[in-house]
Amino acid sequence: PTRTYLEKPEPRTSLAQPVKLSIVLLNNMAEPLPPLSFIKDAQLRDRTGVTISAQQLWQDQPCVVLIIRRPGCVLCRAEAQRLWKLQPELSAAGVAMAAVVHEWRDAEVAAFAPAYWPGPLYHDTSRVLYRALNGCGEQPLRGSLLGMLNPFSAVWARINAARREVPEHNVVGDGLTMGGLLVVGRGDAGVAFMHVERDLGLAADHAQVLAAAKQAAAAAGVKPGAPPKGFAASGVVQPTAA
């Protein structure tokens, strides 16, 4: 049988072709995408205390969801601001963006958003989206600090590169509950793309994120140039007209 591989196998990333497909083979291992049924009812609380179900993020348009390991981390801050640079192109394609954290520390959130992430930000109170990155298991994926023991490791190369972009950062909070990224199609289309941060600071390929998001928008019949519905920069999902 024909096997599909990503050109760059280092990131643990799954790209569905088309949106309804759910498996891409990486390094001779199948990486299944999480079913929509697992993530759609995740409870997400914004900074005003309003709680929504995750499915509201992609109810009216596809959504790119950044799943953040730790908002004070130099690597996470750098990736958040890099990813946000895609926002004009994603918005023009009719794709929304949102981010989640697994710990909500007011001072850390205030320092992270909007400085590094101007878009909607939520607390994944039950860490459902984090568990989805770990094969929909009972616990999120846990990382390791072993890569930091070697000053010549890929982790340190990423940290040093991120420090040139992010002068202020800290070590407050849990930095070993690993993050990642999901692209979810509109409505019940399902997860179109997944990236898992299996090594500290290992970010998704932005070209693949854009491709998956635009494909999800096309599959949903979203017209280019149509702005995402229902979002405000405050992180509150606004009601849309019927």
mmCIF file of C-alpha atoms in Angstrom:
data_model
loop_
_atom_site.group_PDB
_atom_site.id
_atom_site.type_symbol
_atom_site.label_atom_id
_atom_site.label_comp_id
_atom_site.label_asym_id
_atom_site.label_seq_id
_atom_site.Cartn_x
_atom_site.Cartn_y
_atom_site.Cartn_z
ATOM 1 C CA PRO A 1 0.000 0.000 0.000
ATOM 2 C CA THR A 2 1.055 3.587 -0.642
ATOM 3 C CA ARG A 3 2.388 5.395 2.400
ATOM 4 C CA THR A 4 2.432 9.145 2.820
ATOM 5 C CA TYR A 5 5.233 10.918 4.614
ATOM 6 C CA LEU A 6 5.864 14.529 5.422
ATOM 7 C CA GLU A 7 9.032 15.925 3.886
ATOM 8 C CA LYS A 8 10.262 17.072 7.290
ATOM 9 C CA PRO A 9 9.593 14.159 9.684
ATOM 10 C CA GLU A 10 10.979 15.809 12.841
ATOM 11 C CA PRO A 11 7.734 17.601 13.921
ATOM 12 C CA ARG A 12 5.028 15.157 15.010
ATOM 13 C CA THR A 13 2.439 16.645 12.705
ATOM 14 C CA SER A 14 -0.616 15.141 11.064
ATOM 15 C CA LEU A 15 -2.156 16.689 7.969
ATOM 16 C CA ALA A 16 -5.447 15.377 6.654
ATOM 17 C CA GLN A 17 -5.901 15.209 2.858
ATOM 18 C CA PRO A 18 -8.719 16.059 2.461
ATOM 19 C CA VAL A 19 -10.242 17.344 5.709
ATOM 20 C CA LYS A 20 -12.207 14.161 6.392
ATOM 21 C CA LEU A 21 -9.134 11.907 6.312
ATOM 22 C CA SER A 22 -7.561 11.228 9.654
ATOM 23 C CA ILE A 23 -4.157 9.556 9.369
ATOM 24 C CA VAL A 24 -0.736 10.439 7.978
ATOM 25 C CA LEU A 25 2.202 8.098 8.491
ATOM 26 C CA LEU A 26 5.293 9.593 10.135
ATOM 27 C CA ASN A 27 8.529 7.730 10.664
ATOM 28 C CA ASN A 28 6.696 4.464 9.875
ATOM 29 C CA MET A 29 4.161 5.176 12.633
ATOM 30 C CA ALA A 30 0.496 6.135 12.199
ATOM 31 C CA GLU A 31 -0.458 9.422 13.848
ATOM 32 C CA PRO A 32 -4.264 9.481 14.141
ATOM 33 C CA LEU A 33 -6.016 12.790 14.439
ATOM 34 C CA PRO A 34 -8.290 13.203 17.459
ATOM 35 C CA PRO A 35 -11.989 12.655 16.763
ATOM 36 C CA LEU A 36 -14.207 15.696 16.942
ATOM 37 C CA SER A 37 -16.295 13.949 19.609
ATOM 38 C CA PHE A 38 -13.311 14.052 21.984
ATOM 39 C CA ILE A 39 -12.592 17.782 21.736
ATOM 40 C CA LYS A 40 -15.874 19.501 20.883
ATOM 41 C CA ASP A 41 -17.209 19.713 24.438
ATOM 42 C CA ALA A 42 -13.980 20.890 26.052
ATOM 43 C CA GLN A 43 -14.806 23.714 28.458
ATOM 44 C CA LEU A 44 -12.876 26.882 27.690
ATOM 45 C CA ARG A 45 -12.982 29.906 30.011
ATOM 46 C CA ASP A 46 -11.950 33.360 28.859
ATOM 47 C CA ARG A 47 -10.438 36.167 30.916
ATOM 48 C CA THR A 48 -13.873 37.598 31.726
ATOM 49 C CA GLY A 49 -15.009 34.298 33.267
ATOM 50 C CA VAL A 50 -17.272 33.304 30.371
ATOM 51 C CA THR A 51 -17.118 29.573 29.590
ATOM 52 C CA ILE A 52 -17.823 28.168 26.149
ATOM 53 C CA SER A 53 -17.557 24.728 24.599
ATOM 54 C CA ALA A 54 -14.660 24.321 22.199
ATOM 55 C CA GLN A 55 -16.976 23.618 19.275
ATOM 56 C CA GLN A 56 -18.036 27.261 19.342
ATOM 57 C CA LEU A 57 -14.572 28.163 18.077
ATOM 58 C CA TRP A 58 -15.208 26.435 14.756
ATOM 59 C CA GLN A 59 -18.984 26.593 14.622
ATOM 60 C CA ASP A 60 -19.065 29.141 11.784
ATOM 61 C CA GLN A 61 -15.577 28.907 10.293
ATOM 62 C CA PRO A 62 -12.443 26.763 10.472
ATOM 63 C CA CYS A 63 -10.175 27.611 13.384
ATOM 64 C CA VAL A 64 -6.469 27.358 14.090
ATOM 65 C CA VAL A 65 -6.033 26.550 17.787
ATOM 66 C CA LEU A 66 -2.615 27.117 19.360
ATOM 67 C CA ILE A 67 -2.187 24.903 22.434
ATOM 68 C CA ILE A 68 0.383 26.639 24.626
ATOM 69 C CA ARG A 69 2.781 24.813 26.922
ATOM 70 C CA ARG A 70 3.539 27.791 29.195
ATOM 71 C CA PRO A 71 2.792 31.455 28.444
ATOM 72 C CA GLY A 72 5.931 32.750 30.180
ATOM 73 C CA CYS A 73 8.227 30.428 28.214
ATOM 74 C CA VAL A 74 10.532 32.138 25.729
ATOM 75 C CA LEU A 75 9.838 29.413 23.166
ATOM 76 C CA CYS A 76 6.066 29.677 23.554
ATOM 77 C CA ARG A 77 6.095 33.472 23.367
ATOM 78 C CA ALA A 78 8.228 33.410 20.241
ATOM 79 C CA GLU A 79 6.028 30.849 18.522
ATOM 80 C CA ALA A 80 2.833 32.678 19.479
ATOM 81 C CA GLN A 81 3.967 35.920 17.913
ATOM 82 C CA ARG A 82 5.302 34.125 14.830
ATOM 83 C CA LEU A 83 2.039 32.270 14.344
ATOM 84 C CA TRP A 84 0.016 35.450 14.806
ATOM 85 C CA LYS A 85 1.807 36.900 11.778
ATOM 86 C CA LEU A 86 -0.295 34.468 9.723
ATOM 87 C CA GLN A 87 -3.490 36.108 11.005
ATOM 88 C CA PRO A 88 -4.044 38.499 8.065
ATOM 89 C CA GLU A 89 -3.742 35.673 5.538
ATOM 90 C CA LEU A 90 -5.860 33.308 7.614
ATOM 91 C CA SER A 91 -8.501 35.966 8.197
ATOM 92 C CA ALA A 92 -8.635 36.691 4.473
ATOM 93 C CA ALA A 93 -9.295 32.984 3.926
ATOM 94 C CA GLY A 94 -12.111 33.033 6.503
ATOM 95 C CA VAL A 95 -10.195 31.139 9.196
ATOM 96 C CA ALA A 96 -10.284 32.106 12.882
ATOM 97 C CA MET A 97 -7.448 31.814 15.399
ATOM 98 C CA ALA A 98 -7.536 31.077 19.124
ATOM 99 C CA ALA A 99 -5.124 29.893 21.809
ATOM 100 C CA VAL A 100 -5.479 27.935 25.023
ATOM 101 C CA VAL A 101 -3.434 27.522 28.204
ATOM 102 C CA HIS A 102 -3.657 24.719 30.773
ATOM 103 C CA GLU A 103 -2.816 26.979 33.732
ATOM 104 C CA TRP A 104 -4.413 30.380 34.247
ATOM 105 C CA ARG A 105 -2.120 32.659 36.212
ATOM 106 C CA ASP A 106 -3.399 36.218 35.931
ATOM 107 C CA ALA A 107 0.016 37.873 35.855
ATOM 108 C CA GLU A 108 1.331 35.414 33.272
ATOM 109 C CA VAL A 109 -1.726 35.769 31.058
ATOM 110 C CA ALA A 110 -1.547 39.561 31.269
ATOM 111 C CA ALA A 111 2.114 39.478 30.222
ATOM 112 C CA PHE A 112 1.418 37.057 27.366
ATOM 113 C CA ALA A 113 -1.688 38.572 25.823
ATOM 114 C CA PRO A 114 -1.924 40.805 23.933
ATOM 115 C CA ALA A 115 1.848 41.412 23.792
ATOM 116 C CA TYR A 116 2.607 38.030 22.183
ATOM 117 C CA TRP A 117 -0.893 36.836 21.329
ATOM 118 C CA PRO A 118 -3.452 39.532 20.425
ATOM 119 C CA GLY A 119 -6.182 36.995 19.657
ATOM 120 C CA PRO A 120 -8.706 35.076 21.749
ATOM 121 C CA LEU A 121 -7.155 33.227 24.686
ATOM 122 C CA TYR A 122 -8.862 30.585 26.841
ATOM 123 C CA HIS A 123 -8.184 28.346 29.809
ATOM 124 C CA ASP A 124 -8.706 24.699 28.882
ATOM 125 C CA THR A 125 -9.917 23.887 32.364
ATOM 126 C CA SER A 126 -9.954 20.099 31.925
ATOM 127 C CA ARG A 127 -6.937 20.019 29.589
ATOM 128 C CA VAL A 128 -9.007 18.184 26.976
ATOM 129 C CA LEU A 129 -7.178 19.705 24.018
ATOM 130 C CA TYR A 130 -3.862 18.798 25.637
ATOM 131 C CA ARG A 131 -5.040 15.228 26.120
ATOM 132 C CA ALA A 132 -6.107 15.141 22.482
ATOM 133 C CA LEU A 133 -2.454 15.683 21.538
ATOM 134 C CA ASN A 134 -1.562 12.559 23.526
ATOM 135 C CA GLY A 135 -3.736 10.084 21.663
ATOM 136 C CA CYS A 136 -6.863 11.219 23.550
ATOM 137 C CA GLY A 137 -5.480 9.637 26.676
ATOM 138 C CA GLU A 138 -6.337 10.314 30.280
ATOM 139 C CA GLN A 139 -3.394 12.695 30.736
ATOM 140 C CA PRO A 140 -1.612 15.257 28.549
ATOM 141 C CA LEU A 141 1.755 14.476 27.048
ATOM 142 C CA ARG A 142 4.600 15.203 29.467
ATOM 143 C CA GLY A 143 7.917 16.494 28.217
ATOM 144 C CA SER A 144 11.482 16.108 29.431
ATOM 145 C CA LEU A 145 14.304 18.477 30.355
ATOM 146 C CA LEU A 146 16.975 16.081 29.105
ATOM 147 C CA GLY A 147 17.474 18.123 25.944
ATOM 148 C CA MET A 148 18.513 21.098 28.056
ATOM 149 C CA LEU A 149 21.411 19.156 29.575
ATOM 150 C CA ASN A 150 23.273 19.368 26.270
ATOM 151 C CA PRO A 151 24.187 22.978 25.381
ATOM 152 C CA PHE A 152 24.522 21.938 21.722
ATOM 153 C CA SER A 153 21.074 20.327 21.511
ATOM 154 C CA ALA A 154 18.248 21.366 19.196
ATOM 155 C CA VAL A 155 16.365 22.618 22.257
ATOM 156 C CA TRP A 156 19.094 25.117 23.097
ATOM 157 C CA ALA A 157 19.329 26.186 19.460
ATOM 158 C CA ARG A 158 15.606 27.017 19.579
ATOM 159 C CA ILE A 159 15.934 28.795 22.913
ATOM 160 C CA ASN A 160 18.809 30.952 21.691
ATOM 161 C CA ALA A 161 16.917 31.855 18.524
ATOM 162 C CA ALA A 162 13.781 32.696 20.531
ATOM 163 C CA ARG A 163 15.742 34.917 22.934
ATOM 164 C CA ARG A 164 16.633 37.177 20.023
ATOM 165 C CA GLU A 165 12.913 37.789 19.483
ATOM 166 C CA VAL A 166 11.663 37.701 23.079
ATOM 167 C CA PRO A 167 13.749 39.668 25.586
ATOM 168 C CA GLU A 168 11.368 39.116 28.518
ATOM 169 C CA HIS A 169 10.411 35.646 29.719
ATOM 170 C CA ASN A 170 10.333 33.562 32.888
ATOM 171 C CA VAL A 171 10.110 30.063 34.338
ATOM 172 C CA VAL A 172 6.823 30.471 36.217
ATOM 173 C CA GLY A 173 4.395 27.557 35.993
ATOM 174 C CA ASP A 174 4.315 24.038 34.575
ATOM 175 C CA GLY A 175 6.480 23.933 31.475
ATOM 176 C CA LEU A 176 6.339 20.198 30.813
ATOM 177 C CA THR A 177 2.690 19.750 29.844
ATOM 178 C CA MET A 178 3.354 19.727 26.142
ATOM 179 C CA GLY A 179 1.469 21.857 23.655
ATOM 180 C CA GLY A 180 0.851 21.833 19.945
ATOM 181 C CA LEU A 181 -1.631 23.039 17.372
ATOM 182 C CA LEU A 182 -4.893 21.961 15.782
ATOM 183 C CA VAL A 183 -6.653 23.100 12.636
ATOM 184 C CA VAL A 184 -10.338 22.236 12.931
ATOM 185 C CA GLY A 185 -12.776 22.450 10.045
ATOM 186 C CA ARG A 186 -16.071 24.290 10.252
ATOM 187 C CA GLY A 187 -18.951 22.657 12.085
ATOM 188 C CA ASP A 188 -18.620 18.893 12.138
ATOM 189 C CA ALA A 189 -15.858 18.661 9.502
ATOM 190 C CA GLY A 190 -13.387 17.461 12.109
ATOM 191 C CA VAL A 191 -9.702 17.984 12.781
ATOM 192 C CA ALA A 192 -7.776 18.683 9.578
ATOM 193 C CA PHE A 193 -4.278 19.028 10.993
ATOM 194 C CA MET A 194 -2.437 18.338 14.234
ATOM 195 C CA HIS A 195 1.022 19.214 15.457
ATOM 196 C CA VAL A 196 2.382 17.781 18.721
ATOM 197 C CA GLU A 197 5.261 19.465 20.530
ATOM 198 C CA ARG A 198 7.151 16.271 21.357
ATOM 199 C CA ASP A 199 10.360 18.172 22.018
ATOM 200 C CA LEU A 200 10.583 21.517 23.834
ATOM 201 C CA GLY A 201 9.923 24.350 21.418
ATOM 202 C CA LEU A 202 9.282 22.138 18.392
ATOM 203 C CA ALA A 203 6.758 24.253 16.473
ATOM 204 C CA ALA A 204 4.398 23.409 13.647
ATOM 205 C CA ASP A 205 5.425 24.062 10.060
ATOM 206 C CA HIS A 206 3.550 27.274 9.225
ATOM 207 C CA ALA A 207 3.297 26.433 5.535
ATOM 208 C CA GLN A 208 1.464 23.247 6.475
ATOM 209 C CA VAL A 209 -0.776 25.149 8.900
ATOM 210 C CA LEU A 210 -1.744 27.605 6.164
ATOM 211 C CA ALA A 211 -2.338 24.838 3.650
ATOM 212 C CA ALA A 212 -4.546 22.855 6.024
ATOM 213 C CA ALA A 213 -6.491 25.940 7.116
ATOM 214 C CA LYS A 214 -7.126 27.107 3.562
ATOM 215 C CA GLN A 215 -8.142 23.605 2.541
ATOM 216 C CA ALA A 216 -10.575 23.441 5.464
ATOM 217 C CA ALA A 217 -12.012 26.820 4.456
ATOM 218 C CA ALA A 218 -12.432 25.701 0.843
ATOM 219 C CA ALA A 219 -14.101 22.464 1.946
ATOM 220 C CA ALA A 220 -16.533 24.497 4.053
ATOM 221 C CA GLY A 221 -17.344 26.803 1.149
ATOM 222 C CA VAL A 222 -15.897 29.839 2.916
ATOM 223 C CA LYS A 223 -15.298 32.573 0.368
ATOM 224 C CA PRO A 224 -11.817 34.151 0.290
ATOM 225 C CA GLY A 225 -11.877 37.525 1.983
ATOM 226 C CA ALA A 226 -14.732 36.572 4.310
ATOM 227 C CA PRO A 227 -13.723 37.597 7.848
ATOM 228 C CA PRO A 228 -14.094 35.005 10.618
ATOM 229 C CA LYS A 229 -17.397 35.340 12.440
ATOM 230 C CA GLY A 230 -18.092 35.714 16.109
ATOM 231 C CA PHE A 231 -14.674 36.602 17.492
ATOM 232 C CA ALA A 232 -13.421 39.588 19.437
ATOM 233 C CA ALA A 233 -9.812 40.180 20.429
ATOM 234 C CA SER A 234 -10.887 39.994 24.069
ATOM 235 C CA GLY A 235 -11.299 36.260 23.680
ATOM 236 C CA VAL A 236 -15.088 36.303 23.929
ATOM 237 C CA VAL A 237 -17.016 34.518 21.240
ATOM 238 C CA GLN A 238 -19.673 36.990 20.166
ATOM 239 C CA PRO A 239 -23.139 35.842 19.090
ATOM 240 C CA THR A 240 -23.665 35.745 15.333
ATOM 241 C CA ALA A 241 -26.814 36.411 13.413
ATOM 242 C CA ALA A 242 -28.894 33.405 12.527
#
